Each structure stands twice: as structure tokens, then as C-alpha cells.
Amino acid sequence: MSAVRVTLEASELPTAWFNILPRLATPLEPPLHPATREPVGPDDLAPLFPMALIAQEMSSEPWIDIPGEVLDILSLWRPTPLVRAERLERALDTPARIYFKDESGSPAGSHKPNTAVPQAFYNRAEGIDRLTTETGAGQWGTALSFACTQFGLDCSVYMVRASYEQKPYRTILMQTWGSEVIPSPVDQPDHPGSLGLAISDAVRDAAGRADTHYALGSVLNHVLLHQTIIGLEAKRQLELAGESDPDVVLGCCGGGSNLGGIALPFVADEHVRLVAAEPSSCPTLTEGHFDYDFGDAAGMTPLLPMYTLGHEFVPPAIHAGGLRYHGDSPIISNLVKSGRMEAVAYPQATTFEAAVQFANTEGKLPAPETGHVIRAVIDEALAAKEAAEERVLLFNFSGHGLLDLSAYDDYRHGRLVDT
Amino acid sequence: MSAVRVTLEASELPTAWFNILPRLATPLEPPLHPATREPVGPDDLAPLFPMALIAQEMSSEPWIDIPGEVLDILSLWRPTPLVRAERLERALDTPARIYFKDESGSPAGSHKPNTAVPQAFYNRAEGIDRLTTETGAGQWGTALSFACTQFGLDCSVYMVRASYEQKPYRTILMQTWGSEVIPSPVDQPDHPGSLGLAISDAVRDAAGRADTHYALGSVLNHVLLHQTIIGLEAKRQLELAGESDPDVVLGCCGGGSNLGGIALPFVADEHVRLVAAEPSSCPTLTEGHFDYDFGDAAGMTPLLPMYTLGHEFVPPAIHAGGLRYHGDSPIISNLVKSGRMEAVAYPQATTFEAAVQFANTEGKLPAPETGHVIRAVIDEALAAKEAAEERVLLFNFSGHGLLDLSAYDDYRHGRLVDT
């Protein structure tokens, strides 16, 4: 028996992004200016973002066309395969059918280039020469470095120091694509850093130069918009695999971009459960409170309506650096608050156990972030076994762990610290 | 315009390997016993290899069926995509159409699992509990570790010390899949090692234990046989892309397995040029002599008819560890000797320059070995431009370089040593 891998032709690449904003049951509350606490307008955001992205951030159009030049680059690795994890199913002896969308085949090894490419495109189209950004695990910084190379943009990446020190290969890959990589926080060399602090560094840099904009790899509406290409492809591929709607759609969740990407096109399908998997050491959705809070640590960004642990929260230096964020996407927060989406939290040792089981059965070594959703998927598959039900599970394999191998070494030697 | 990526359905996975042996213009000379210099028979090889592989090594059948259980595992990542490198073509401003077979999406990140999986299968089927092997860059050891996990076999990998020290992530990946990794040569802790020395270590280990066999990742006929699945898929995919036969088929060449895999199905198409790209610091095909020589450094293996630099030759510690082999596959050597295949050699700095150009245009970071064929492809594309001819080039993208990033760091900082 051959494994089920559903591929799509290049001609089947979606040509428009799916915009959840006009379809939310409860409309999103607006971001507020940090000084006035009035809703921010396009002009407030113009020093940091191109107008095309600001328009997408607030758009009420149900679909937004993907520019041809963006499609041209995305098609280097898209459409991505939908794979049935039959060998994992057999190892679990579960009646569940487990499908994953494999986003690990992109140049950066994750879903992040799906938004890095359009962000670089729109900035270049509006005459910007240089982008700054933050990166946690390095997935996002790698993706933006690749995208900037495609459009001839300079790129400076502020990397959370804990990751910078754990993952030298990430830095080299960004430098190979021509980026400058700076450990963050820049002014506290002994601090392990956090995404919130790195955002402050990157925003401060961009705000000070007219030729420079800032790019964010998660959280914002336009970022989740660009990622919906994942769920749109997956819907079509599940049909081709002969499945009706899945019972559960799952993703790991830090800022929410890969989860949003796979889940948003399923929001209207009310019988489909949507599940966010997060680390118990940074339990934004499961233990945070819903409030307006800053997106960064220094309080420079607009106030966003979201689940938050407080913008000064610094999570422990777990290996899933991409999930170390004090807040969460307003869209994801909206869905959790309304009860449309569930959230679960796991300590990291259990996520590495799941990741190694996946590597031993399906052959792909997951990123530490992706290990979180695999833990949740295995638990759902075991629940289906307990219930003796043929449930269909769909999850986003957001990235590979080939640049995170020191984390696996720590796991194998019992050196992981959990909280 | 979307990029051209030709995918095949799982149902189009080839179900038989292509055996070049009965189709060679000049029959292969037999391997000789090191003591008697008489042709070796199956019994001579039985302490190291299962009978199924020994039969394949000497088979005159034109096609050999692939077992279903092997197909089941290969289909985790196969058929692999055929991609047209249009962005590289544009950067070179060449009339050539450049296609590559992307073997980097396998669990090990290279073509090596294509033979690791059947080797583990046949050994398990004949009751073997443990395999030993050597690895240079680590691609082969990683592949065999993955394959052994699938069949519940123990695995010990003797890794060329220069690579062991350059590539800690490779070691962790092999250990994550449960293998033991030992730097080689085991008895000379200050020696940088070579593939020939590591083969001696692995053969010595396997010869001493009844429950243990040895597995080789290149050179031998059955290894190249298993890799022909690459060329068989590529032939079909070129048809689907609307191309007639390619003008040139290229691969990098150390022991010859990835080159053989893509090139052997084209040997009968006489107008198709076949090109091997090797490092100028280990110029087996371009500067070696054709003779019987040992496959390993210590003189424990049968004598093979091949181009060789002498079995005691220790190449410099270049980053393309997979190409540091004193000899070459008898099949590849036969084709070069008869004039059917050409060979070119490059110093490593020029191969990294080509690899970075590929990463910047096509987004995939090549393994240092793969950089050699990309150098050759770029030179062929520029020759086509000079001649103003629309030549079709097909090459094997044998693996990614995500576990070789220290090599890119050395390149960027001018630390590469060439000979």
C-alpha cells in the first residue's frame, strides 16, 4: 500500500486569500493608539507598514487577490502536500484518520514564507529599501531573509538572544541570504530576551529611518490572511482524498499565524472543532486574560484586543522559541473568547516525546513548536480510540526541526527544563 | 506565471528498479577476492550482505521488482518533484531550460534513503538484527538510521572524524533515530578520517558478529540499482513537462549513487550527454587511473574495477564529505572509461558560489556535494547562452545543506581551503 499524499498542480494554487474579518460572529475590536487610546488609523501605522498591508489589516473584502509576482515565488514550493500519517495511525492503533499539511518544504523550512513574500513585495512596491524584524526560533527571520533576497531589500533581524545562542545554524542561514542578525535585547547583553523585547528593538530601528519599514511574522490580521492559503489548499485536498469535513483542525499557537492559516477557512463549518496547542510555560490562551495590551515589551505598538500574560511577561527559555509570546493574535483571541476555538497547553517534554514518535513513524523531524500540535493530535487520536470513533484530524505540520537539533539532544539527555 | 513543478501521484511511483548491468556496452568486470584474485562468489559476500542484495549485485534481469513494504515507506516522500529552475535561468539569462529532481524532501534530506530502506528491509527479512555502516558527510548514516528505525534494526554508524567534528547536528539526528555514532578511524583519534577508513571500521565490526551485517551507501551495483527510481520518475516527468529527451543529465559524484540514480535510465539514449561533477581535491574520475583496487583503506573488501586514486589516498577535509572517496562505482567507472559519460572537477569555493546563487534564486540551500553539480549546470547553461541554443539540462538536487551550515559560514568568511 502506498501512502496517501495529495498533491495539487501549480495551476491549483489559490489566487486569493480568505479574509475572516467580515465573517467573524463578533466583530474585531480595533487596535488603540497607546497614548490617546483612540482607534488607530492608517496614518498611525504608515511609518511602519506599506499602505497595501494597512488596507489588508482593516479590509472588509471577503477575498483579496494575491499578486502574480507573489504567486510566482510561492509556487517554488506551493501547493504543499497533504499527507495522511498512516504509519503514526498504526503505531497508535487508532481509528482516527490523521492528515497533515506539510509546510516544512519551503525555503525557510516552515509556513513563514507564505507571508514574508507578500510583505517584502508590498514594501518594495511602495519604495522601501530595508526591513527590520524580530525572530524567536529563527523561522520567521529566515523566511523574511529569503523574501528580501527575492526583491533586493536589505534586512536586519533582531533575534531573541536565547535562540541566537541555541541555534547558530539559523543565524548562518539568514546571513547566507544576506541579512544582518542582531541578538536582542540589544541593550541588555545578559538578558535571554523575548519576542516582545525583540519587537521593540525592531520597531525602534524602523521608526527612526525613512527608508525602512518593520515586518511582523505573526499576530496581525494581514499575516493570518496570507497564511489562509494553507487551509484553502487543505480543504481542496481533503475533498480529493475523499473526506468530508474534518472533525478537528489543530495547530500550535504562539502568535497564531500557522494555526490561523489552517483553521480560518474552517470557521464557518460549525461542526469542525478548532484547537490551539500552546506551551504550558507560556499559556496565553489557557491562563491569560482577555484585554487590550501592547504587542511589544516596551509599549511602543498599538494596544491590541487579545489574550495576554502581560506585555512584560518573559517566558522561560524553552526550545519552542516561536511560541514564547506574551499575547496572541486578535483574530485567534476573538475565536477563543467566543468559544469557537479551544486551547490546550503542554509542558515541553511531552511535546518532544510526541515529536520523536512522529519522526520514527512518518520520517519527518518536527520543529519544537510543531511538536506541540503533534502532542495534541496524538491525544485526540487516542481519544478517538477510546471512543471507538473514526474521527478525521487535520493539523498543520508548520515546520521541520533540522535547525533545532540541539533541542532534541537536550531532550534525549534529560536536560529539558519545564515549568 | 507559476513555476513549473511536475508532481506525480503516489500511484505513479515506479514499482521496479532499472538494472543497467545487462545493458552495458562493455560488460562489467567481476570483483576479485583480495587474497586469491579470483572472482568473488555469493558465499564470499554472505558474511556481510543478505542473499537478496548479493543476487541484485550480480543480476542480469533488466527490471527488479520493488517489494511492497519498501514502496510503502518510499511513498512517504516519493515520487519527488521535478522542478524547472526558472528563476536561476533568468539570473543567468540563458536560453537553456534547467530542470532538477528534488531529492532533498526525504526524511534524511537527500537521495540516500532510496537505498537505505530496501537494504534494511532485505537484511531484516533474512533475520539480521543489526547493521553497521560508514558515513562521510552524514547523509548516508542519517538515511540508514531512519531506515533501521522503520524495521526495528539496531544501527552503528562509523562517521569520518572530520565530518563528525564539523557537523554535530548530523550526529544528533542519527541518535534521535536510535543509532550509535562512532568517529572514525576508531584507533587513530587525531586522524581526520576518510570514507575508506570508515568502511574498514564498519566492515571489521560486522564481520565479527553473526547477528550483524554491513551496509554500503554508494559504489556497489545494488545501491545504484535502488537509486534508478530517481531517473525513472524524471523521465516520466520530463514528458509531462512537454520536453523530449534532455541534452545533458548531470550529478555530483563521490561513490556515484545519486549520479547513477538519475543517469542510468538515460544511458541508452545516445544523444543525451551524461556528466559527473567531482571535487578537484579528490579527482577520482578526472585524474585517477582505472584499475582493480580495494573499496576500503585497510584492504578488507573485494577488489573492484574502477577509477581510483589509490585506496590509501586521504583527501583534504573539504566540506563535501560525501565526495571524499578514493574510488568510484564500477558502473560509473565503466561508463566513463567507455566514453559514454564525461567528468569535470571543481575547487570547492566555486561550488559554494554556485550553491549560494541557487539558494538566492530557487530558495533551496544545497548540500556542499550538490553544489558541485550546480556549478556544472551553471557552466552548461552559460555555454548554451554562448552557443545561443535552447538546451535542456536535467540534474539531481541530491540533498539540502541545512545540516551543513557551518560550511556556508566558512565560505562567507573566506575560510575555505582548496587544493
Short mmCIF file of N, CA and C in Angstrom, two decimals, chain A residues 62-159:
data_model
loop_
_atom_site.label_atom_id
_atom_site.label_comp_id
_atom_site.label_asym_id
_atom_site.label_seq_id
_atom_site.Cartn_x
_atom_site.Cartn_y
_atom_site.Cartn_z
N PRO A 62 -14.25 40.00 1.39
CA PRO A 62 -14.17 38.58 1.76
C PRO A 62 -12.97 37.85 1.15
N TRP A 63 -12.54 38.30 -0.02
CA TRP A 63 -11.38 37.67 -0.67
C TRP A 63 -10.45 38.78 -1.14
N ILE A 64 -9.14 38.54 -1.08
CA ILE A 64 -8.16 39.54 -1.53
C ILE A 64 -7.19 38.86 -2.49
N ASP A 65 -7.11 39.42 -3.70
CA ASP A 65 -6.28 38.79 -4.74
C ASP A 65 -4.80 38.74 -4.34
N ILE A 66 -4.15 37.65 -4.69
CA ILE A 66 -2.70 37.51 -4.46
C ILE A 66 -1.98 38.02 -5.71
N PRO A 67 -1.04 38.96 -5.57
CA PRO A 67 -0.34 39.48 -6.75
C PRO A 67 0.42 38.38 -7.50
N GLY A 68 0.47 38.52 -8.82
CA GLY A 68 1.12 37.50 -9.64
C GLY A 68 2.58 37.26 -9.28
N GLU A 69 3.29 38.32 -8.93
CA GLU A 69 4.71 38.16 -8.60
C GLU A 69 4.88 37.37 -7.29
N VAL A 70 3.91 37.52 -6.39
CA VAL A 70 3.92 36.74 -5.15
C VAL A 70 3.62 35.27 -5.46
N LEU A 71 2.62 35.04 -6.30
CA LEU A 71 2.29 33.66 -6.68
C LEU A 71 3.49 32.98 -7.34
N ASP A 72 4.20 33.75 -8.16
CA ASP A 72 5.36 33.19 -8.86
C ASP A 72 6.38 32.63 -7.86
N ILE A 73 6.62 33.37 -6.78
CA ILE A 73 7.60 32.90 -5.78
C ILE A 73 7.00 31.81 -4.90
N LEU A 74 5.75 31.98 -4.46
CA LEU A 74 5.13 30.94 -3.62
C LEU A 74 5.14 29.58 -4.35
N SER A 75 5.00 29.63 -5.68
CA SER A 75 4.91 28.37 -6.41
C SER A 75 6.25 27.64 -6.50
N LEU A 76 7.32 28.24 -5.95
CA LEU A 76 8.57 27.47 -5.82
C LEU A 76 8.35 26.25 -4.93
N TRP A 77 7.44 26.33 -3.96
CA TRP A 77 7.20 25.18 -3.07
C TRP A 77 5.72 24.89 -2.85
N ARG A 78 4.83 25.73 -3.35
CA ARG A 78 3.39 25.52 -3.17
C ARG A 78 2.75 25.06 -4.48
N PRO A 79 1.56 24.45 -4.45
CA PRO A 79 0.84 23.95 -3.26
C PRO A 79 1.68 22.91 -2.52
N THR A 80 1.52 22.89 -1.19
CA THR A 80 2.25 21.90 -0.38
C THR A 80 1.41 20.62 -0.28
N PRO A 81 2.07 19.48 -0.03
CA PRO A 81 1.32 18.22 0.04
C PRO A 81 0.42 18.12 1.29
N LEU A 82 -0.69 17.44 1.13
CA LEU A 82 -1.47 16.96 2.28
C LEU A 82 -1.14 15.48 2.42
N VAL A 83 -0.71 15.08 3.60
CA VAL A 83 -0.23 13.71 3.80
C VAL A 83 -1.07 13.03 4.86
N ARG A 84 -1.43 11.78 4.61
CA ARG A 84 -2.09 11.01 5.68
C ARG A 84 -1.00 10.28 6.47
N ALA A 85 -1.03 10.45 7.79
CA ALA A 85 0.01 9.88 8.66
C ALA A 85 -0.38 8.45 9.05
N GLU A 86 -0.38 7.58 8.04
CA GLU A 86 -0.85 6.22 8.28
C GLU A 86 0.05 5.42 9.22
N ARG A 87 1.35 5.67 9.13
CA ARG A 87 2.26 4.92 10.00
C ARG A 87 2.12 5.36 11.45
N LEU A 88 1.84 6.62 11.66
CA LEU A 88 1.55 7.09 13.02
C LEU A 88 0.21 6.50 13.50
N GLU A 89 -0.79 6.50 12.63
CA GLU A 89 -2.08 5.90 13.00
C GLU A 89 -1.90 4.45 13.46
N ARG A 90 -1.09 3.69 12.69
CA ARG A 90 -0.88 2.28 13.05
C ARG A 90 -0.16 2.16 14.38
N ALA A 91 0.83 3.02 14.61
CA ALA A 91 1.56 2.96 15.89
C ALA A 91 0.63 3.25 17.05
N LEU A 92 -0.36 4.12 16.83
CA LEU A 92 -1.31 4.47 17.90
C LEU A 92 -2.48 3.50 17.96
N ASP A 93 -2.61 2.68 16.92
CA ASP A 93 -3.74 1.74 16.82
C ASP A 93 -5.07 2.50 17.00
N THR A 94 -5.20 3.57 16.24
CA THR A 94 -6.36 4.44 16.39
C THR A 94 -7.27 4.34 15.16
N PRO A 95 -8.57 4.45 15.37
CA PRO A 95 -9.47 4.51 14.21
C PRO A 95 -9.51 5.90 13.57
N ALA A 96 -8.83 6.87 14.20
CA ALA A 96 -8.79 8.23 13.62
C ALA A 96 -7.96 8.21 12.33
N ARG A 97 -8.35 9.05 11.40
CA ARG A 97 -7.54 9.27 10.20
C ARG A 97 -6.87 10.63 10.37
N ILE A 98 -5.52 10.59 10.36
CA ILE A 98 -4.73 11.79 10.67
C ILE A 98 -4.12 12.34 9.39
N TYR A 99 -4.45 13.57 9.07
CA TYR A 99 -3.87 14.24 7.90
C TYR A 99 -3.05 15.44 8.37
N PHE A 100 -1.92 15.66 7.68
CA PHE A 100 -1.20 16.90 7.97
C PHE A 100 -0.84 17.63 6.69
N LYS A 101 -0.87 18.94 6.81
CA LYS A 101 -0.45 19.82 5.74
C LYS A 101 1.03 20.07 5.95
N ASP A 102 1.87 19.70 4.99
CA ASP A 102 3.32 19.76 5.20
C ASP A 102 3.89 21.09 4.70
N GLU A 103 4.08 22.00 5.63
CA GLU A 103 4.63 23.33 5.32
C GLU A 103 6.16 23.37 5.47
N SER A 104 6.76 22.22 5.73
CA SER A 104 8.20 22.22 6.01
C SER A 104 9.07 22.27 4.76
N GLY A 105 8.46 22.16 3.58
CA GLY A 105 9.25 22.13 2.35
C GLY A 105 9.57 23.49 1.77
N SER A 106 9.23 24.55 2.46
CA SER A 106 9.53 25.89 1.95
C SER A 106 11.02 26.20 2.10
N PRO A 107 11.51 27.26 1.44
CA PRO A 107 12.94 27.60 1.59
C PRO A 107 13.37 27.75 3.05
N ALA A 108 12.51 28.32 3.89
CA ALA A 108 12.87 28.53 5.29
C ALA A 108 12.51 27.33 6.16
N GLY A 109 11.85 26.33 5.59
CA GLY A 109 11.52 25.13 6.36
C GLY A 109 10.27 25.25 7.21
N SER A 110 9.45 26.26 6.96
CA SER A 110 8.22 26.45 7.72
C SER A 110 7.19 27.19 6.87
N HIS A 111 6.03 27.47 7.50
CA HIS A 111 4.96 28.22 6.83
C HIS A 111 5.29 29.71 6.68
N LYS A 112 6.31 30.20 7.36
CA LYS A 112 6.53 31.65 7.46
C LYS A 112 6.70 32.37 6.11
N PRO A 113 7.33 31.75 5.10
CA PRO A 113 7.47 32.49 3.83
C PRO A 113 6.13 32.84 3.17
N ASN A 114 5.05 32.16 3.54
CA ASN A 114 3.74 32.50 2.95
C ASN A 114 3.39 33.96 3.16
N THR A 115 3.81 34.54 4.27
CA THR A 115 3.56 35.97 4.50
C THR A 115 4.81 36.82 4.28
N ALA A 116 5.99 36.25 4.43
CA ALA A 116 7.22 37.03 4.21
C ALA A 116 7.28 37.52 2.76
N VAL A 117 6.90 36.66 1.83
CA VAL A 117 6.98 37.04 0.41
C VAL A 117 6.04 38.19 0.08
N PRO A 118 4.73 38.12 0.41
CA PRO A 118 3.90 39.30 0.12
C PRO A 118 4.31 40.54 0.90
N GLN A 119 4.78 40.39 2.13
CA GLN A 119 5.20 41.58 2.88
C GLN A 119 6.39 42.26 2.19
N ALA A 120 7.35 41.47 1.75
CA ALA A 120 8.50 42.06 1.04
C ALA A 120 8.03 42.68 -0.28
N PHE A 121 7.13 42.00 -0.96
CA PHE A 121 6.62 42.52 -2.25
C PHE A 121 5.96 43.89 -2.07
N TYR A 122 5.03 44.00 -1.12
CA TYR A 122 4.30 45.28 -0.96
C TYR A 122 5.23 46.39 -0.49
N ASN A 123 6.19 46.07 0.36
CA ASN A 123 7.14 47.09 0.79
C ASN A 123 7.98 47.58 -0.39
N ARG A 124 8.48 46.65 -1.19
CA ARG A 124 9.28 47.03 -2.35
C ARG A 124 8.44 47.87 -3.32
N ALA A 125 7.17 47.46 -3.51
CA ALA A 125 6.30 48.18 -4.45
C ALA A 125 6.08 49.63 -4.00
N GLU A 126 6.16 49.87 -2.68
CA GLU A 126 5.97 51.24 -2.20
C GLU A 126 7.30 51.94 -1.92
N GLY A 127 8.38 51.43 -2.49
CA GLY A 127 9.65 52.15 -2.50
C GLY A 127 10.54 51.98 -1.28
N ILE A 128 10.20 51.04 -0.43
CA ILE A 128 11.02 50.79 0.76
C ILE A 128 12.28 50.00 0.38
N ASP A 129 13.41 50.32 1.03
CA ASP A 129 14.69 49.67 0.71
C ASP A 129 15.13 48.66 1.75
N ARG A 130 14.52 48.71 2.94
CA ARG A 130 15.07 47.91 4.03
C ARG A 130 13.95 47.55 4.99
N LEU A 131 13.99 46.32 5.51
CA LEU A 131 13.03 45.87 6.52
C LEU A 131 13.77 45.47 7.79
N THR A 132 13.11 45.72 8.93
CA THR A 132 13.60 45.17 10.19
C THR A 132 12.53 44.23 10.72
N THR A 133 12.97 43.27 11.52
CA THR A 133 12.00 42.38 12.15
C THR A 133 12.62 41.74 13.37
N GLU A 134 11.78 41.05 14.13
CA GLU A 134 12.24 40.23 15.24
C GLU A 134 12.14 38.77 14.81
N THR A 135 12.85 37.88 15.51
CA THR A 135 12.62 36.46 15.32
C THR A 135 12.86 35.74 16.64
N GLY A 136 12.05 34.71 16.88
CA GLY A 136 12.19 33.92 18.10
C GLY A 136 13.05 32.71 17.79
N ALA A 137 12.41 31.64 17.35
CA ALA A 137 13.14 30.43 17.00
C ALA A 137 14.04 30.65 15.79
N GLY A 138 13.72 31.64 14.99
CA GLY A 138 14.51 31.90 13.79
C GLY A 138 13.74 31.60 12.51
N GLN A 139 12.61 30.92 12.64
CA GLN A 139 11.82 30.56 11.45
C GLN A 139 11.40 31.82 10.70
N TRP A 140 10.90 32.80 11.41
CA TRP A 140 10.40 34.00 10.75
C TRP A 140 11.54 34.83 10.15
N GLY A 141 12.61 35.00 10.90
CA GLY A 141 13.73 35.76 10.38
C GLY A 141 14.32 35.11 9.13
N THR A 142 14.37 33.78 9.12
CA THR A 142 14.86 33.07 7.94
C THR A 142 13.95 33.33 6.75
N ALA A 143 12.64 33.28 7.01
CA ALA A 143 11.67 33.47 5.93
C ALA A 143 11.77 34.88 5.34
N LEU A 144 11.87 35.87 6.22
CA LEU A 144 11.94 37.25 5.71
C LEU A 144 13.27 37.49 4.98
N SER A 145 14.34 36.86 5.46
CA SER A 145 15.63 36.98 4.78
C SER A 145 15.53 36.45 3.35
N PHE A 146 14.92 35.29 3.21
CA PHE A 146 14.71 34.72 1.87
C PHE A 146 13.89 35.67 1.00
N ALA A 147 12.78 36.17 1.56
CA ALA A 147 11.88 37.03 0.77
C ALA A 147 12.57 38.33 0.37
N CYS A 148 13.36 38.91 1.27
CA CYS A 148 14.05 40.16 0.95
C CYS A 148 15.06 39.95 -0.19
N THR A 149 15.73 38.80 -0.19
CA THR A 149 16.65 38.49 -1.28
C THR A 149 15.93 38.50 -2.62
N GLN A 150 14.70 37.97 -2.63
CA GLN A 150 13.95 37.89 -3.89
C GLN A 150 13.63 39.28 -4.44
N PHE A 151 13.48 40.27 -3.56
CA PHE A 151 13.08 41.60 -4.01
C PHE A 151 14.19 42.64 -3.85
N GLY A 152 15.39 42.20 -3.52
CA GLY A 152 16.51 43.14 -3.41
C GLY A 152 16.41 44.11 -2.24
N LEU A 153 15.76 43.69 -1.16
CA LEU A 153 15.64 44.51 0.04
C LEU A 153 16.73 44.13 1.05
N ASP A 154 17.26 45.14 1.75
CA ASP A 154 18.12 44.84 2.90
C ASP A 154 17.24 44.38 4.07
N CYS A 155 17.83 43.61 4.98
CA CYS A 155 17.03 43.06 6.07
C CYS A 155 17.88 42.97 7.34
N SER A 156 17.35 43.49 8.45
CA SER A 156 18.01 43.36 9.75
C SER A 156 17.08 42.61 10.69
N VAL A 157 17.60 41.54 11.28
CA VAL A 157 16.78 40.65 12.11
C VAL A 157 17.24 40.73 13.57
N TYR A 158 16.34 41.15 14.45
CA TYR A 158 16.62 41.13 15.89
C TYR A 158 16.17 39.78 16.44
N MET A 159 17.13 38.99 16.88
CA MET A 159 16.84 37.61 17.27
C MET A 159 16.86 37.46 18.78
#
